[in-house]
mmCIF file with all atom_site columns, C-alpha atoms and ligand atoms in Angstrom:
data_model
loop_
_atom_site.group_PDB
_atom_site.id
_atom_site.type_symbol
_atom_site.label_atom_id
_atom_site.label_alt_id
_atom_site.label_comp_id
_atom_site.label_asym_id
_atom_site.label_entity_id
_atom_site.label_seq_id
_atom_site.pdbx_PDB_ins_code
_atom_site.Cartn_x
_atom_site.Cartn_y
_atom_site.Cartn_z
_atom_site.occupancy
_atom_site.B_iso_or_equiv
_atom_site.pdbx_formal_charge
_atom_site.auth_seq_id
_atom_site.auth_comp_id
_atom_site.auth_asym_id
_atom_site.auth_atom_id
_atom_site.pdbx_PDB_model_num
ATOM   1   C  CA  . UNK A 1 1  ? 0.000   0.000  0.000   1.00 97.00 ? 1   UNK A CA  1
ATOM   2   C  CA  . UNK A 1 2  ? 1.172   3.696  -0.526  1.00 98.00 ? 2   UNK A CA  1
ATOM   3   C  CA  . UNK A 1 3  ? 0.885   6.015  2.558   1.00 98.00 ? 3   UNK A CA  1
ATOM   4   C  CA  . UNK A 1 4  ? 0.617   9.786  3.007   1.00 98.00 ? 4   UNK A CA  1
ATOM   5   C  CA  . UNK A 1 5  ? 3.521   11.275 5.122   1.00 98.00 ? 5   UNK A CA  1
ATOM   6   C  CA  . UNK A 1 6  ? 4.670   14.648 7.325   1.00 96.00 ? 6   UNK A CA  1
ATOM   7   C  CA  . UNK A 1 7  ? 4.642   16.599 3.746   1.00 95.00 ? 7   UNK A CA  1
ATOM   8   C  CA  . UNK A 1 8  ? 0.928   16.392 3.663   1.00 96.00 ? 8   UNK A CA  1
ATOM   9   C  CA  . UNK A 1 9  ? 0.490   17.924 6.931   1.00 94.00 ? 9   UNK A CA  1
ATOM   10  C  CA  . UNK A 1 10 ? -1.189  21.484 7.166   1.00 92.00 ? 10  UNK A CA  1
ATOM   11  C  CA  . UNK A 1 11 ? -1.180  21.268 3.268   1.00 93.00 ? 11  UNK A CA  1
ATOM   12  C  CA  . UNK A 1 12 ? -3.403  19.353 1.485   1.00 95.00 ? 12  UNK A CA  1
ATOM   13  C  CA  . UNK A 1 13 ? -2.951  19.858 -1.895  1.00 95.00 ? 13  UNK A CA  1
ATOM   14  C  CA  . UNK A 1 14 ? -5.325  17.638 -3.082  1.00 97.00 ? 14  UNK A CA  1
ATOM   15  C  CA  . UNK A 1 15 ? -3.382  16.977 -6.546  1.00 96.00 ? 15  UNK A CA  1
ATOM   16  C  CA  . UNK A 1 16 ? -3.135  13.141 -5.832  1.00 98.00 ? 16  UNK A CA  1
ATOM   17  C  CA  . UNK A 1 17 ? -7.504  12.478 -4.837  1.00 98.00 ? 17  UNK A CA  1
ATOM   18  C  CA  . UNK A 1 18 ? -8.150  13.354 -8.706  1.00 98.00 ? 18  UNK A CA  1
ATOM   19  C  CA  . UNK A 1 19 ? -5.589  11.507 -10.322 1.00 98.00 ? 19  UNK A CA  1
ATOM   20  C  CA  . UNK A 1 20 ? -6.753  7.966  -7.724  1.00 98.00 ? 20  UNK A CA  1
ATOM   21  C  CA  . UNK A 1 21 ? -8.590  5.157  -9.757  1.00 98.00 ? 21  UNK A CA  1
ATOM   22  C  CA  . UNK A 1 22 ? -9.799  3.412  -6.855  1.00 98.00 ? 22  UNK A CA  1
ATOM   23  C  CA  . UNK A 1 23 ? -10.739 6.708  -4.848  1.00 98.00 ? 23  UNK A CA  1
ATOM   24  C  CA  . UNK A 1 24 ? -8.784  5.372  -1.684  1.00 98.00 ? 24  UNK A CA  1
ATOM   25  C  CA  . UNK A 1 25 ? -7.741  9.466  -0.446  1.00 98.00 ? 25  UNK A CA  1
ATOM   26  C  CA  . UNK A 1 26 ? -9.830  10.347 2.889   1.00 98.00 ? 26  UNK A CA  1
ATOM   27  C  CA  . UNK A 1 27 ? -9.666  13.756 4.334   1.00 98.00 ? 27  UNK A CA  1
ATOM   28  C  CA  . UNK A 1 28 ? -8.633  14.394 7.725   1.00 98.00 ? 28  UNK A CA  1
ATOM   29  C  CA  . UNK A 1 29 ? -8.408  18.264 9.575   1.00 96.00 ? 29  UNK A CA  1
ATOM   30  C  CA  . UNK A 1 30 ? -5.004  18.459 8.353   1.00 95.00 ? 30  UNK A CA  1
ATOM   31  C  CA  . UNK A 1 31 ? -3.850  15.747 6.239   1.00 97.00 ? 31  UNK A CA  1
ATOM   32  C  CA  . UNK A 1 32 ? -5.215  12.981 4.063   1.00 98.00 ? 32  UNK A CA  1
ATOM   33  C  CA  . UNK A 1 33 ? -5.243  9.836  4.514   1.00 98.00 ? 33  UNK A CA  1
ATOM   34  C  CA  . UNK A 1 34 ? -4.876  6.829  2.164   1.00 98.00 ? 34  UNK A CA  1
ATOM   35  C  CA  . UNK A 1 35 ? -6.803  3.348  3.143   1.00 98.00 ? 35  UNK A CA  1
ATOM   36  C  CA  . UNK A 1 36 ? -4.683  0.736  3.259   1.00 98.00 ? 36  UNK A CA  1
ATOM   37  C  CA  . UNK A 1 37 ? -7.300  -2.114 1.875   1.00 98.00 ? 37  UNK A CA  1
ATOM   38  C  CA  . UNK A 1 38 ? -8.195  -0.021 -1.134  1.00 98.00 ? 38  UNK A CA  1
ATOM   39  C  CA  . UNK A 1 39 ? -4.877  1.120  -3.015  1.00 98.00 ? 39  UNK A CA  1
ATOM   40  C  CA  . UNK A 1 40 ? -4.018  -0.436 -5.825  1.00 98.00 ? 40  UNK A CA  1
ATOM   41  C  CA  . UNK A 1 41 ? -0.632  0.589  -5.542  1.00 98.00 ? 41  UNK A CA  1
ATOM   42  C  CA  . UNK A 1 42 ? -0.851  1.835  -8.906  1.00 98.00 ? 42  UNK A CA  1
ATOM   43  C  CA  . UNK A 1 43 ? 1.443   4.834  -7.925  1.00 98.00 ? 43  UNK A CA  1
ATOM   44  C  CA  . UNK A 1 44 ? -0.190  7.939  -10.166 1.00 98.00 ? 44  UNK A CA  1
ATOM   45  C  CA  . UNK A 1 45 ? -1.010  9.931  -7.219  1.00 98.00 ? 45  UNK A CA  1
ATOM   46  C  CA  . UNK A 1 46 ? 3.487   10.136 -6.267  1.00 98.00 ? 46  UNK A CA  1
ATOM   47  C  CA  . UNK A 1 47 ? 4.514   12.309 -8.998  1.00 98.00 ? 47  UNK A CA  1
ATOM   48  C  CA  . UNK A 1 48 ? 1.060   14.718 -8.813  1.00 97.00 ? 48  UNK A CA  1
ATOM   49  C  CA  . UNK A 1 49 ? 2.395   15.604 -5.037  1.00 96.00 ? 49  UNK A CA  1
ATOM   50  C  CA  . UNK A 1 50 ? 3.839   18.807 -5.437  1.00 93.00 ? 50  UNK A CA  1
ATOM   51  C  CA  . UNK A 1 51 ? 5.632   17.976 -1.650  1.00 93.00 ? 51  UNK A CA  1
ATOM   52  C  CA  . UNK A 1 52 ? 6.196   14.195 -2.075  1.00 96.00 ? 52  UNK A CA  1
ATOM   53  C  CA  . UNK A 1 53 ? 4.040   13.166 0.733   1.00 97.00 ? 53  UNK A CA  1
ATOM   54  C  CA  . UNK A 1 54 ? 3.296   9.952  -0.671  1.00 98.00 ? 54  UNK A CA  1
ATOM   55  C  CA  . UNK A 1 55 ? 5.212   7.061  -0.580  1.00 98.00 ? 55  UNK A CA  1
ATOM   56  C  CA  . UNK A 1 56 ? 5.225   3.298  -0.848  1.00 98.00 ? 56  UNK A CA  1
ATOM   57  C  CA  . UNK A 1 57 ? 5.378   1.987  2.420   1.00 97.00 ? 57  UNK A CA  1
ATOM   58  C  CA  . UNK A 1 58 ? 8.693   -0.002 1.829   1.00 97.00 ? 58  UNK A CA  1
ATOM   59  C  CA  . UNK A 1 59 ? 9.838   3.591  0.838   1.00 97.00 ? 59  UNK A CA  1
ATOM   60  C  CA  . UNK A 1 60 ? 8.790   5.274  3.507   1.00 98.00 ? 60  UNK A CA  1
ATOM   61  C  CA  . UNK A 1 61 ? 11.608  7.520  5.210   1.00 97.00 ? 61  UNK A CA  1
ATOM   62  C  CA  . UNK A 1 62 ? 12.044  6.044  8.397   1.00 97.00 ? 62  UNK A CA  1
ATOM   63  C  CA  . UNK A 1 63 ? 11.195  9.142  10.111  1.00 98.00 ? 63  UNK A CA  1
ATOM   64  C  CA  . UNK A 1 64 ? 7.894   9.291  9.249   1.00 98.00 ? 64  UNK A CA  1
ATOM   65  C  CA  . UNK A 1 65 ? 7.205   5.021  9.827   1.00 97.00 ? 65  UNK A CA  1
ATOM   66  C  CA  . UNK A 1 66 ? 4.283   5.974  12.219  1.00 98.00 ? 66  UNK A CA  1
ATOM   67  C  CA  . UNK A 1 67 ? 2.143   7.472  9.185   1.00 98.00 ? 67  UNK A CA  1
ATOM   68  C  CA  . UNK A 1 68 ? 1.814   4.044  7.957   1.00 98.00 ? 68  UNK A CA  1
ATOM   69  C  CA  . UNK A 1 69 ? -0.179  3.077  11.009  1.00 98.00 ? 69  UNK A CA  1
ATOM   70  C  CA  . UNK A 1 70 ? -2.032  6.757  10.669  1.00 98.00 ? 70  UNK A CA  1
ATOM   71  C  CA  . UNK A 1 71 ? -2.560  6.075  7.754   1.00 98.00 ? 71  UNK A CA  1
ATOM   72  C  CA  . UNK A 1 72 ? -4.563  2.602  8.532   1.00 98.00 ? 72  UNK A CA  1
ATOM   73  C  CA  . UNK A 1 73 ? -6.545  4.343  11.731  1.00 98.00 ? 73  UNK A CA  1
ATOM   74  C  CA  . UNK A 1 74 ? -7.635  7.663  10.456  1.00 98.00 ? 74  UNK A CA  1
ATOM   75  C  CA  . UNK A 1 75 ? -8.886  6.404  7.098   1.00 98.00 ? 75  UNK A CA  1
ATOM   76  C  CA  . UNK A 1 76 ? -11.606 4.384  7.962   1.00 98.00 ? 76  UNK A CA  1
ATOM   77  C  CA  . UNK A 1 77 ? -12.748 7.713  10.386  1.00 98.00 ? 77  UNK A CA  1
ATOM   78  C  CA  . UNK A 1 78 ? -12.421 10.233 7.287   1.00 98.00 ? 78  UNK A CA  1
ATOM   79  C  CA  . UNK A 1 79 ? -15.215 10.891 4.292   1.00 98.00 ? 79  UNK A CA  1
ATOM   80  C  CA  . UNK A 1 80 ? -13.654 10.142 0.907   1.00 98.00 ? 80  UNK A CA  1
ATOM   81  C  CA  . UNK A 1 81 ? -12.148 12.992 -0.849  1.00 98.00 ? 81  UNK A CA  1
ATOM   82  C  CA  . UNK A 1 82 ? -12.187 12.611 -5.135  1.00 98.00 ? 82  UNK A CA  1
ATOM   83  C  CA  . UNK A 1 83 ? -12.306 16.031 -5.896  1.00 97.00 ? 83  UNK A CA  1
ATOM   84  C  CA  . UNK A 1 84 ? -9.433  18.918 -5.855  1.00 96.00 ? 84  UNK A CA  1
ATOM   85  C  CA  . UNK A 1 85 ? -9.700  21.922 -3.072  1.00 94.00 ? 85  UNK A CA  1
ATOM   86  C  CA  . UNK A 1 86 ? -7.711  24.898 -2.598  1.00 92.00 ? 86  UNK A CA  1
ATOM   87  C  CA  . UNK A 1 87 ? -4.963  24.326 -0.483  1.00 91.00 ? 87  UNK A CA  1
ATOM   88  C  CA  . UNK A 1 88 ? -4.868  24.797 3.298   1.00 89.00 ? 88  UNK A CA  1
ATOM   89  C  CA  . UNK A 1 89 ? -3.767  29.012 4.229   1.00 66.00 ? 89  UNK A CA  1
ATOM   90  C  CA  . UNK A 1 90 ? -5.645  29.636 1.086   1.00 61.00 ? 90  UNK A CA  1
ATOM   91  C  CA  . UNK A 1 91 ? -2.222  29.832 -0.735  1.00 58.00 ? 91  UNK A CA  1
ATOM   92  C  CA  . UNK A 1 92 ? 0.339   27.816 -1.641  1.00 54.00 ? 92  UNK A CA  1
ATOM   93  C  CA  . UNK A 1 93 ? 2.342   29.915 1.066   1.00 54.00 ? 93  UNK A CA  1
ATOM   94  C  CA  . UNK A 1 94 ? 2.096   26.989 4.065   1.00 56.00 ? 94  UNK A CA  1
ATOM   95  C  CA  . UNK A 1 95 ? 3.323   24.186 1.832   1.00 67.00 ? 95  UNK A CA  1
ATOM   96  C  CA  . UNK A 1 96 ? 6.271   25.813 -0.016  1.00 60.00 ? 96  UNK A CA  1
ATOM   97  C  CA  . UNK A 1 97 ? 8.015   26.442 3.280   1.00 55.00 ? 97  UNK A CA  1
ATOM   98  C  CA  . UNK A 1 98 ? 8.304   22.774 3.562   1.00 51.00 ? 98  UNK A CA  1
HETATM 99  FE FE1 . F3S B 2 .  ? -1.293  15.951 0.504   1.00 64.48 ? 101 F3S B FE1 1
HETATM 100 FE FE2 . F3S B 2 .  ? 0.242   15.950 -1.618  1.00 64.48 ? 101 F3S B FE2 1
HETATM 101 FE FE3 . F3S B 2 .  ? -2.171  15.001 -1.791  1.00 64.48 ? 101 F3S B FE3 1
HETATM 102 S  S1  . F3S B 2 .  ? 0.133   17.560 -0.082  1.00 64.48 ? 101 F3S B S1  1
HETATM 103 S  S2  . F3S B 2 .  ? -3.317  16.195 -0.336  1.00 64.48 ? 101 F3S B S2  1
HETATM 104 S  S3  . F3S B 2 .  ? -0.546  14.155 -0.538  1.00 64.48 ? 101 F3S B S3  1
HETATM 105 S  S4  . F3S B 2 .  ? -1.120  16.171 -3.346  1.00 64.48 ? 101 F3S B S4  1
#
């Protein structure tokens, strides 16, 4: 499975939910989410991530192993998200500092 990491956080781009064939992106405060039993691992959504907050689990920085777990818990608690939103700040400002 492919999991959404730190990048993501107080972000949000939303780039990856409309490229998803299998609609697996769920929307938390201030991340989203990707459920685990529902990627394909089809791995269109990693190059629309303008941050690269979304990895393959086996690629996962190791900083950031406890979003694969996140990942699994909040997803199943978040609606689905298929369709692109501004980002979070209302600008791009809050991401690019990344
Ligand atoms: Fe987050 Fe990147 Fe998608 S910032 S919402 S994983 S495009």
């Amino acid at each position: 499975t492919h999991v959404v990491a730190e990048p993501c956080f107080n972000c949000k781009y939303t780039d990856c939910v409309v490229v998803c064939p299998v609609e697996c992106f769920y929307e938390g405060e201030s991340m989203l989410y990707i459920h685990p039993d529902e990627c394909i691992d089809c791995e269109a959504c990693i190059p629309e991530c303008p941050v690269e907050a979304i990895f393959h689990e086996d690629n996962l920085p190791e900083e950031w192993n406890e979003f694969t777990q996140l990942n699994a818990d909040m997803s199943p608690q978040c609606p689905v998200i298929t369709e692109q939103k501004a980002p979070m700040g209302g600008d791009d400002a809050a991401c690019e500092q990344k």
